[in-house]
XYZ file of N, CA, C and O in Angstrom:
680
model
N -118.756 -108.486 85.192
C -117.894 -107.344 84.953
C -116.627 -107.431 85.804
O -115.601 -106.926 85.349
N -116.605 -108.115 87.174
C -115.172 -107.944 87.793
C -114.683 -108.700 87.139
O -113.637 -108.310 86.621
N -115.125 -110.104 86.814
C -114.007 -111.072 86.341
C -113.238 -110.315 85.111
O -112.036 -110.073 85.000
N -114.242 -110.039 84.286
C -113.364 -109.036 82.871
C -112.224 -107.896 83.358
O -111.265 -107.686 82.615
N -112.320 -107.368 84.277
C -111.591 -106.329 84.678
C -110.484 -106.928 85.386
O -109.377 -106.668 84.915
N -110.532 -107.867 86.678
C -110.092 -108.377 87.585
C -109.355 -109.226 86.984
O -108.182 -109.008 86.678
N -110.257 -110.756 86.654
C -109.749 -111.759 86.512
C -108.794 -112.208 84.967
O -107.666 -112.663 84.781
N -109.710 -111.880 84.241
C -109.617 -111.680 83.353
C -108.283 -110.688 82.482
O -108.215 -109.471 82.659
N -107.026 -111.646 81.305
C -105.662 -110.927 81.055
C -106.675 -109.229 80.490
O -107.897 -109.160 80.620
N -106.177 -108.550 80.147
C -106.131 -107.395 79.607
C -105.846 -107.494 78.327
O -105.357 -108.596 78.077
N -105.991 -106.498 76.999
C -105.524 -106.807 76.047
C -104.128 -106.157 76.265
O -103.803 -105.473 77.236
N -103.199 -106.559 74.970
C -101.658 -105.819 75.334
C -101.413 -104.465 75.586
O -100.578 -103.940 76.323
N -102.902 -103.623 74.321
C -102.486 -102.268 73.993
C -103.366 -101.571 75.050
O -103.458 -100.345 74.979
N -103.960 -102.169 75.930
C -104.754 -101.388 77.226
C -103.787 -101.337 78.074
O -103.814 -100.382 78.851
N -102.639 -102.338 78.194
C -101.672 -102.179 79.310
C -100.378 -101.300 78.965
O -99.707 -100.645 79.762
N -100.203 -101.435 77.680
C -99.227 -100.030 76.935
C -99.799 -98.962 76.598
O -99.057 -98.229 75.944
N -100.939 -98.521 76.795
C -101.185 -97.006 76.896
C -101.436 -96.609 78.711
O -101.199 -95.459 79.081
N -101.780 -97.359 79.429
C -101.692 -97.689 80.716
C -100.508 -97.293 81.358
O -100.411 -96.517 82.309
N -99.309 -98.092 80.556
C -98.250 -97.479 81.029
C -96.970 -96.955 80.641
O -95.850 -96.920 81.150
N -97.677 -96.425 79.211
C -97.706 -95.045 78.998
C -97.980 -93.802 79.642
O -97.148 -92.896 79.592
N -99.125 -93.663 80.274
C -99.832 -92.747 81.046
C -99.419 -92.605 82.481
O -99.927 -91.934 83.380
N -98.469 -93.326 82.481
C -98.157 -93.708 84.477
C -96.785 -93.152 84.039
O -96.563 -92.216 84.807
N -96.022 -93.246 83.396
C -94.810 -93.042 82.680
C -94.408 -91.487 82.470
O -93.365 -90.871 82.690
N -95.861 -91.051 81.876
C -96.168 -89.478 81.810
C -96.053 -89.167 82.896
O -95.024 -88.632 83.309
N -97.327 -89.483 83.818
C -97.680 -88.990 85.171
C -96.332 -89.099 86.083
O -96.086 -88.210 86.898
N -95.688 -89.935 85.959
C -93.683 -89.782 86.672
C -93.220 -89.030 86.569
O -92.659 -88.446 87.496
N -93.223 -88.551 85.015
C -91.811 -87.793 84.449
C -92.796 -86.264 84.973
O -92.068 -85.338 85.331
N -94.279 -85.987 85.028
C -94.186 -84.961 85.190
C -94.536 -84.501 86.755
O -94.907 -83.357 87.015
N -94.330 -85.780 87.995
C -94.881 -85.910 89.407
C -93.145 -85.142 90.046
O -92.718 -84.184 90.690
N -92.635 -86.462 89.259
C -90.560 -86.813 89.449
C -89.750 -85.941 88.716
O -88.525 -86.047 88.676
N -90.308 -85.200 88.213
C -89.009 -84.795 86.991
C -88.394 -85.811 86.672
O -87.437 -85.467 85.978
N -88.443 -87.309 86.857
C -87.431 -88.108 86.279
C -88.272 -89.248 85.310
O -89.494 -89.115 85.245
N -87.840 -89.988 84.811
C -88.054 -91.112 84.133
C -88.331 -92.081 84.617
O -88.093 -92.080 85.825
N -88.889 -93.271 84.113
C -88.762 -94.526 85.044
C -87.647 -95.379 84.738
O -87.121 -95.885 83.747
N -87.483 -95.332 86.093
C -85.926 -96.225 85.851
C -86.322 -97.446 87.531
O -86.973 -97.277 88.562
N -85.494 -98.592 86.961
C -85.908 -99.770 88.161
C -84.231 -100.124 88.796
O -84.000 -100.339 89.986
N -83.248 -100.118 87.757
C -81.969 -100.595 88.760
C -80.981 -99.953 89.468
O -80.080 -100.435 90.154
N -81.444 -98.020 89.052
C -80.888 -97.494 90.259
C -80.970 -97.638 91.963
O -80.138 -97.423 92.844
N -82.494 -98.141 91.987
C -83.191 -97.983 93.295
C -82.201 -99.295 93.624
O -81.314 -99.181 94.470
N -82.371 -100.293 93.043
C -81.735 -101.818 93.390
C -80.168 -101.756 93.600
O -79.546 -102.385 94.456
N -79.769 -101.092 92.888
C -78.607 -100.437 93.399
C -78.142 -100.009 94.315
O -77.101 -100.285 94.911
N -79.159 -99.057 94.533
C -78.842 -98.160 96.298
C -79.067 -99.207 97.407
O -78.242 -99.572 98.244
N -80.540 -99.683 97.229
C -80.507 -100.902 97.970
C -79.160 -102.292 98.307
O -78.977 -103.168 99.152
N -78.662 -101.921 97.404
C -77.720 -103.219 97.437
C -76.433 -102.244 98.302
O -75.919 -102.883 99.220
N -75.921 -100.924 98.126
C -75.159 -100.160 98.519
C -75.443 -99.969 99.901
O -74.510 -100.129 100.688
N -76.605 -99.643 100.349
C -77.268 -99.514 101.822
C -76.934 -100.767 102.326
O -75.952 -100.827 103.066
N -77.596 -101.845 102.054
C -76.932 -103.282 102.618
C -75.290 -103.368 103.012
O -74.764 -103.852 104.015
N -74.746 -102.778 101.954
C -73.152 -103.102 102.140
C -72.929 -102.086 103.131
O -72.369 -102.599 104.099
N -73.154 -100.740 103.306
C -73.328 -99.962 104.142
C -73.728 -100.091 105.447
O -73.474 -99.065 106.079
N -74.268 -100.969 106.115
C -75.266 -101.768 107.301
C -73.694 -102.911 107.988
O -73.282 -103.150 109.124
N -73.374 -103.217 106.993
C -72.167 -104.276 107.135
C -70.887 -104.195 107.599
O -70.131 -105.025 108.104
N -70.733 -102.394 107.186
C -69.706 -102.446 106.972
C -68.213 -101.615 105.845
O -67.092 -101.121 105.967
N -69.200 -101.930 104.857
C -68.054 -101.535 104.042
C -68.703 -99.870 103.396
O -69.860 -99.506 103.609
N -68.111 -99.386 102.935
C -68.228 -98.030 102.181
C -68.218 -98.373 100.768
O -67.185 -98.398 100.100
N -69.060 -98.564 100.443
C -69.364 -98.354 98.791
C -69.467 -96.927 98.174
O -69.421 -96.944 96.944
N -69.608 -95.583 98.795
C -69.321 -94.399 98.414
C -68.175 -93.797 98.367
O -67.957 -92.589 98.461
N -67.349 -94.760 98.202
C -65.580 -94.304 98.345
C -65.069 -95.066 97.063
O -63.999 -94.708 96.571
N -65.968 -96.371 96.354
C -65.740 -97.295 95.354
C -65.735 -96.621 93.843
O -66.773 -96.599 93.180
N -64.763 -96.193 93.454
C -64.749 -95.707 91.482
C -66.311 -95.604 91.135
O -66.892 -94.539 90.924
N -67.091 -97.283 91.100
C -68.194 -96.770 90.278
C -68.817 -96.209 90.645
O -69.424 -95.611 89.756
N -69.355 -95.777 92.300
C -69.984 -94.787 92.554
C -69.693 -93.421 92.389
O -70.564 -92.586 92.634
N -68.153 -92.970 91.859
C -67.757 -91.737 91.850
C -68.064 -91.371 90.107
O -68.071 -90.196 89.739
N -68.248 -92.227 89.367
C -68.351 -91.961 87.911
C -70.675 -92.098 87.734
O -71.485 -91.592 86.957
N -70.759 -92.781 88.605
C -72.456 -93.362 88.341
C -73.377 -92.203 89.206
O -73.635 -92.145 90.409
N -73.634 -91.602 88.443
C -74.989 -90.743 89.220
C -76.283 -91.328 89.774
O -77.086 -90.413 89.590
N -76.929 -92.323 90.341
C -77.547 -92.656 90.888
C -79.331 -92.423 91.232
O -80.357 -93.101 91.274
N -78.908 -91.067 91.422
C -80.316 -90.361 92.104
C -79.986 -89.795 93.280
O -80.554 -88.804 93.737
N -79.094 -90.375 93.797
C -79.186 -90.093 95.615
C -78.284 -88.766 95.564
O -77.147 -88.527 95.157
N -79.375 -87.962 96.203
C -79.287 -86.548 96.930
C -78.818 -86.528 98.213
O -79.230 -87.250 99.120
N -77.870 -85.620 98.300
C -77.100 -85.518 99.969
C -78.753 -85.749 100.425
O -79.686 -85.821 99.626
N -78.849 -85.835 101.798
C -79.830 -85.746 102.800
C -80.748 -86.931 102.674
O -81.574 -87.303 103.508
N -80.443 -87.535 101.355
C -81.860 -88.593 101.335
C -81.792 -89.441 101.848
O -80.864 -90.018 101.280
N -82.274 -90.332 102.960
C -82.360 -91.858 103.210
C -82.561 -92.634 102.513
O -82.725 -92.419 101.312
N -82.614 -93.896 103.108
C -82.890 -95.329 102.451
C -84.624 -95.326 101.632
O -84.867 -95.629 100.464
N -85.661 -94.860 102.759
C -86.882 -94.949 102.540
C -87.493 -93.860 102.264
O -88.719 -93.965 102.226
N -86.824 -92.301 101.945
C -87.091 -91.065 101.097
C -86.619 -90.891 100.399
O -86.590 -89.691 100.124
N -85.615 -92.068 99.220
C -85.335 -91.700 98.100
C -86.282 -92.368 97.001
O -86.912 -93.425 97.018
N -86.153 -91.382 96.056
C -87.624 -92.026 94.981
C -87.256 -92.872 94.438
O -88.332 -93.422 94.200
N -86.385 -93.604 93.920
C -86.105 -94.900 93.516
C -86.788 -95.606 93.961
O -87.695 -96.226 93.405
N -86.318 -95.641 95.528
C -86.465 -96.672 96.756
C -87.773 -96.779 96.733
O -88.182 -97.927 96.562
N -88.753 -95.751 96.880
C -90.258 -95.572 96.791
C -90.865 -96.013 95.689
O -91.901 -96.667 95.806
N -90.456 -95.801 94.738
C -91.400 -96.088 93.117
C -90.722 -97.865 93.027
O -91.512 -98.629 92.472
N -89.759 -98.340 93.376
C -89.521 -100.114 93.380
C -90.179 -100.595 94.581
O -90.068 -101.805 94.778
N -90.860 -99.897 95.452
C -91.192 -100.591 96.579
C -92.767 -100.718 95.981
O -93.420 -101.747 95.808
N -93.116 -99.439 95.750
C -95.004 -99.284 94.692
C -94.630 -100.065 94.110
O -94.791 -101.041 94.842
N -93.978 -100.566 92.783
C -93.934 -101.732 91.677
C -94.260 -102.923 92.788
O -95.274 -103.589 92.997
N -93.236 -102.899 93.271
C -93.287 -104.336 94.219
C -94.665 -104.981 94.761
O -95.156 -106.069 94.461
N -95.192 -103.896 95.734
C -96.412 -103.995 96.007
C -97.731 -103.728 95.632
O -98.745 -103.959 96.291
N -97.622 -103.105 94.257
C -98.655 -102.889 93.663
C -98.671 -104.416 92.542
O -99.535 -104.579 91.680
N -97.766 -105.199 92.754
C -97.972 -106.333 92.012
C -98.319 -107.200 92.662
O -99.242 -107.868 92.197
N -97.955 -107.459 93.541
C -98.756 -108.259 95.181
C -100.070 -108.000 95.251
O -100.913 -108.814 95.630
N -100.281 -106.896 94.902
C -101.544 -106.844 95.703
C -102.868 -107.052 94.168
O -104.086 -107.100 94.337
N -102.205 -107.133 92.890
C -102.986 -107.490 91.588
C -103.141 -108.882 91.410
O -104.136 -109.387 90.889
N -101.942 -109.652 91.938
C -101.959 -110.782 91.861
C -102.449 -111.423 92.746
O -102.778 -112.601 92.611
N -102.582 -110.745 93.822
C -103.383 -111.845 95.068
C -105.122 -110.861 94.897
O -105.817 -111.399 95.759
N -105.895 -109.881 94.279
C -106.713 -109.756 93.737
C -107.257 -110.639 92.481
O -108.450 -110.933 92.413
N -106.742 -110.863 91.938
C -107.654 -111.613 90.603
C -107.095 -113.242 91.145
O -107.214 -114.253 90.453
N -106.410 -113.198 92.675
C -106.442 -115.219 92.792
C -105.119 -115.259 92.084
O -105.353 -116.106 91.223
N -103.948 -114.900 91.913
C -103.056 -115.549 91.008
C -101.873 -115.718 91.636
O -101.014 -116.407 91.087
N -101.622 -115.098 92.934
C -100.969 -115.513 93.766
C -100.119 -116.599 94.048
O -100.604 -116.880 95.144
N -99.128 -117.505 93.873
C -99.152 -119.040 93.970
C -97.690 -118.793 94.665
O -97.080 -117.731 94.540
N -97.119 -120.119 95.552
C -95.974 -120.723 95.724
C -95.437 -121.369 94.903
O -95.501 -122.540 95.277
N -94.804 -121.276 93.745
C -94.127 -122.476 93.539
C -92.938 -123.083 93.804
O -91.898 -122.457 94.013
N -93.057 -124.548 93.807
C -92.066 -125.359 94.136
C -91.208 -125.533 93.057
O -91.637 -125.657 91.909
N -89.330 -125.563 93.507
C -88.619 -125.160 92.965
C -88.268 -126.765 92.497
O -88.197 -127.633 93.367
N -87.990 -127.194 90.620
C -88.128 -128.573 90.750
C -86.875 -128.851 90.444
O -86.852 -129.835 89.705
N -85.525 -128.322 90.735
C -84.805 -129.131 90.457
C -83.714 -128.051 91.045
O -83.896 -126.841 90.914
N -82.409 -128.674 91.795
C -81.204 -127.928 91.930
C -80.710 -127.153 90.303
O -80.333 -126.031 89.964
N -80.861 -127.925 89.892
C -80.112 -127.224 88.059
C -80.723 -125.887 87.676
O -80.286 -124.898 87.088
N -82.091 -126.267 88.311
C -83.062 -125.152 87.695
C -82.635 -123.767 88.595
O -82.226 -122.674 88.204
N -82.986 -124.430 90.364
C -82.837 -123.174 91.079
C -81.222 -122.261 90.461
O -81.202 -121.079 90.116
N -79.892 -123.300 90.467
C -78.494 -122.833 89.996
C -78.765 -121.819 88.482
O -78.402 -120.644 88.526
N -79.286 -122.262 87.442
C -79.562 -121.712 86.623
C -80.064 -120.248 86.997
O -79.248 -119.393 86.651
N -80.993 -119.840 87.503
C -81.994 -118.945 87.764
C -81.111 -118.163 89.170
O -81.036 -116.959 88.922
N -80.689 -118.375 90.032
C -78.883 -117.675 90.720
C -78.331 -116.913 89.539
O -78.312 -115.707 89.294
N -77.821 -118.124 88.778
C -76.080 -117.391 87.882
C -77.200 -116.321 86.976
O -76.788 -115.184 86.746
N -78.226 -116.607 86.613
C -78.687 -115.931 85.411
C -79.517 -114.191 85.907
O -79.756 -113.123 85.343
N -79.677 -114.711 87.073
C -80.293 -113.230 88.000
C -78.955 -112.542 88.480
O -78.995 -111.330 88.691
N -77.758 -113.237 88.670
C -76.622 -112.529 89.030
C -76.277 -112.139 87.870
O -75.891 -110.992 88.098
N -76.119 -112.371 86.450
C -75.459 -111.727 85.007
C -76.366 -110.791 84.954
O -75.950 -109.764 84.418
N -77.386 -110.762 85.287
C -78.748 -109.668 84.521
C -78.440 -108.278 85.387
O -78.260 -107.091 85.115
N -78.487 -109.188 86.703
C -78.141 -107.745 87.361
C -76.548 -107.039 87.516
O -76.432 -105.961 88.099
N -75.487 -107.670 87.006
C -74.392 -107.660 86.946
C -73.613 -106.549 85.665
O -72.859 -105.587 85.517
N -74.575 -107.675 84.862
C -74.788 -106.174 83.498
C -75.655 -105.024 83.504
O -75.183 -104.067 82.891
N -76.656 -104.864 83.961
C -76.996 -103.584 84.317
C -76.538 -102.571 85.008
O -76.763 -101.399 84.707
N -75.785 -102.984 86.097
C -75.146 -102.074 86.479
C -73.940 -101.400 85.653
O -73.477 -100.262 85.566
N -73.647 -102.713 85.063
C -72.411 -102.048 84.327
C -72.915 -101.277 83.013
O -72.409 -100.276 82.506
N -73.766 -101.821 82.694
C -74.517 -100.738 81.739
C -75.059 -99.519 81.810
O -75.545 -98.873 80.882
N -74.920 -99.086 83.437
C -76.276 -97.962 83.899
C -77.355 -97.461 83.156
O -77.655 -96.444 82.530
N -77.983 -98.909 83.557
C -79.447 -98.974 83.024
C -79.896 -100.032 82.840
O -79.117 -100.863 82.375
N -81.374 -100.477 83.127
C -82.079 -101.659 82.976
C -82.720 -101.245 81.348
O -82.516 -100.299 80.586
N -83.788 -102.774 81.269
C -84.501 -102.201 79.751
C -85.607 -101.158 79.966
O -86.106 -100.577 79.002
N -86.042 -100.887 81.399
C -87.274 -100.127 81.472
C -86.388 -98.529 80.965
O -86.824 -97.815 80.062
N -85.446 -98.294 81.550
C -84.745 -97.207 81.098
C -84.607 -96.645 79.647
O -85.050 -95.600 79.170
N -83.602 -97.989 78.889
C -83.166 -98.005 77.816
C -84.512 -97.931 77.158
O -84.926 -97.154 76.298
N -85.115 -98.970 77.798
C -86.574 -99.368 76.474
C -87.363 -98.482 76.537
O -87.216 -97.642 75.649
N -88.830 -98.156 77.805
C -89.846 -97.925 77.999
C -89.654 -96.405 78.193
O -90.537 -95.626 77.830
N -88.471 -95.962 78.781
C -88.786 -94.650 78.787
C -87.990 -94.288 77.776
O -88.500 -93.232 77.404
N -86.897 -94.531 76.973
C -86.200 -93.743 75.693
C -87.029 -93.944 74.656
O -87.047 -93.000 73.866
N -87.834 -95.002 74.345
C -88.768 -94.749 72.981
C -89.174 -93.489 73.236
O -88.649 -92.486 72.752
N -90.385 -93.508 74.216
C -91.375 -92.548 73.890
C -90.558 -91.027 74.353
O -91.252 -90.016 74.453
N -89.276 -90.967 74.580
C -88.315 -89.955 74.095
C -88.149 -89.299 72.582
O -87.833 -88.173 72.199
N -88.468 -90.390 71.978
C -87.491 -90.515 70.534
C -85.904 -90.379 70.729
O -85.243 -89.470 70.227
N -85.380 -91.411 71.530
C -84.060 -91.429 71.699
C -83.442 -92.659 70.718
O -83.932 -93.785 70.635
N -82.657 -92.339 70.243
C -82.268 -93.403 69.333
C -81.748 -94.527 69.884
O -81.782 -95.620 69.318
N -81.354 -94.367 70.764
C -80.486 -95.579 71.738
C -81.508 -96.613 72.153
O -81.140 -97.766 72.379
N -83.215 -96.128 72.301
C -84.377 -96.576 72.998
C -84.253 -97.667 71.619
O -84.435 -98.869 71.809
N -84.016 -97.282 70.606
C -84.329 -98.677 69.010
C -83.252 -98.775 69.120
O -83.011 -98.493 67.947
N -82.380 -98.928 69.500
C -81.190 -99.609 69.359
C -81.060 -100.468 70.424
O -80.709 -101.614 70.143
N -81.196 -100.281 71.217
C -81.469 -101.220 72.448
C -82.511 -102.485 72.176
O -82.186 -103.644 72.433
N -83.908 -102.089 71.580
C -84.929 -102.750 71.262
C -84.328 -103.591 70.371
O -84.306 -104.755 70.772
N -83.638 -103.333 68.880
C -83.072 -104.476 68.788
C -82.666 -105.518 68.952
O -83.070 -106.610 68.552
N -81.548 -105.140 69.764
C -80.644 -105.978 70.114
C -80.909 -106.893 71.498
O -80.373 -107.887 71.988
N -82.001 -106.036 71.851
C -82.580 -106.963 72.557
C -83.817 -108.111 72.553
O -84.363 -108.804 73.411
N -83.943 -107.923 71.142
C -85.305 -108.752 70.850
C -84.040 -110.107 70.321
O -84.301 -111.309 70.346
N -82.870 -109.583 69.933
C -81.980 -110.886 69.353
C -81.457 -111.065 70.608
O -80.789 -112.009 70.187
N -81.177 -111.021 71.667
C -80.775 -111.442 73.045
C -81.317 -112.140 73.521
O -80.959 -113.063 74.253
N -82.733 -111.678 73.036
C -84.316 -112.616 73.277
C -83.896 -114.058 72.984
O -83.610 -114.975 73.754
N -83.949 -113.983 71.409
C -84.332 -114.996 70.916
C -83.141 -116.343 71.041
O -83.344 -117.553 71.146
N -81.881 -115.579 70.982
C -80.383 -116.282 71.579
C -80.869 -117.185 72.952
O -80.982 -118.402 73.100
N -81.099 -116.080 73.861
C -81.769 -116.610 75.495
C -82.527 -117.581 74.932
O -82.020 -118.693 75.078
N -83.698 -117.571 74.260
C -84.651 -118.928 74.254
C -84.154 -119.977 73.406
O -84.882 -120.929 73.122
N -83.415 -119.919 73.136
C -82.296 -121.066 72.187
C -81.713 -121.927 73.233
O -82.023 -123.108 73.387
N -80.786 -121.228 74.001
C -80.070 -121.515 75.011
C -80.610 -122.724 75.957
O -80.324 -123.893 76.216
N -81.790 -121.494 76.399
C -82.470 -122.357 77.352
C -83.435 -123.378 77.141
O -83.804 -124.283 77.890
N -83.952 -122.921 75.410
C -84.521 -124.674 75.248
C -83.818 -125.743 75.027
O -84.388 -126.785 75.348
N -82.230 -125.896 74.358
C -81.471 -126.550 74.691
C -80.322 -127.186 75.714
O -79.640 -128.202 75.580
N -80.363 -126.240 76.748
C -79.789 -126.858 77.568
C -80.566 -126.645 79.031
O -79.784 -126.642 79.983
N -81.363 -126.543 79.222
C -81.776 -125.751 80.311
C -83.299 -126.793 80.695
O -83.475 -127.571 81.632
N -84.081 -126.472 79.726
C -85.036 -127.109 79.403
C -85.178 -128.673 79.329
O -86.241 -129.180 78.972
């Protein structure tokens, strides 16, 4: 029985009503939605903040609502808290069922690739305000139209991306 539970994948639709139900339990813990690149955001703003510079004086922070409430810190804002749970609640599933691993990075092209391509992803999200957990996971079960419109166009972004990268990348 642990291995089935533990070790063992899940089927798809046990992990989408799963988190479905965690999704619920947010919106009605948070009043908010689940969202992942505001928190990464602030995080990245706090850093620049630590350094030096004022990123709360910068246009996009004066047009981008964020989350952040006068008074909140770095480590009492809920962003910051619910990406730190993701974070570590995946650590701690993956080093439970053994799946844990290092891997070795096999090639400069690859690591460069996987840089420029984590810098566009997160580059456009911001400029988008919003990741897909936003757009996707929490506007479906809205009935927001933007949630299938997004899904679209992102299943053909998909399939573009795996073109790409089985031809040149691969």
């Amino acid at each position: 029985m642990y291995d089935k539970v533990v070790k063992d994948p899940w089927p798809y639709w046990i992990g989408g009503i799963l988190l479905a139900l965690l999704n619920i339990c947010l919106l009605i813990v948070t009043g908010s939605t689940w969202r992942v690149s505001g928190g990464f955001l602030y995080w990245g703003a706090w850093g620049l903040e630590k350094i030096g510079f004022t990123p709360a004086n910068w246009y996009y922070f004066s047009v981008y609502q964020n989350g952040v409430e006068e008074g909140q810190t770095f480590l009492n804002n809920p962003n910051t808290v619910l990406n730190i749970a993701v974070i570590v609640g995946a650590l701690i599933a993956a080093l439970w069922a053994s799946e844990f691993k290092w891997k070795k990075i096999k090639n400069v092209k690859q690591l460069c690739f996987a840089l420029i391509g984590g810098i566009v992803m997160g580059y456009g999200t911001i400029l988008s305000f919003g990741c897909n957990i936003s757009a996707y996971f929490s506007a479906i079960p809205s009935f927001s139209l933007h949630g299938w419109v997004f899904a679209a166009f992102m299943f053909v972004g998909s399939w573009i991306g795996s073109k790409v990268l089985i031809r040149y990348i691969l």
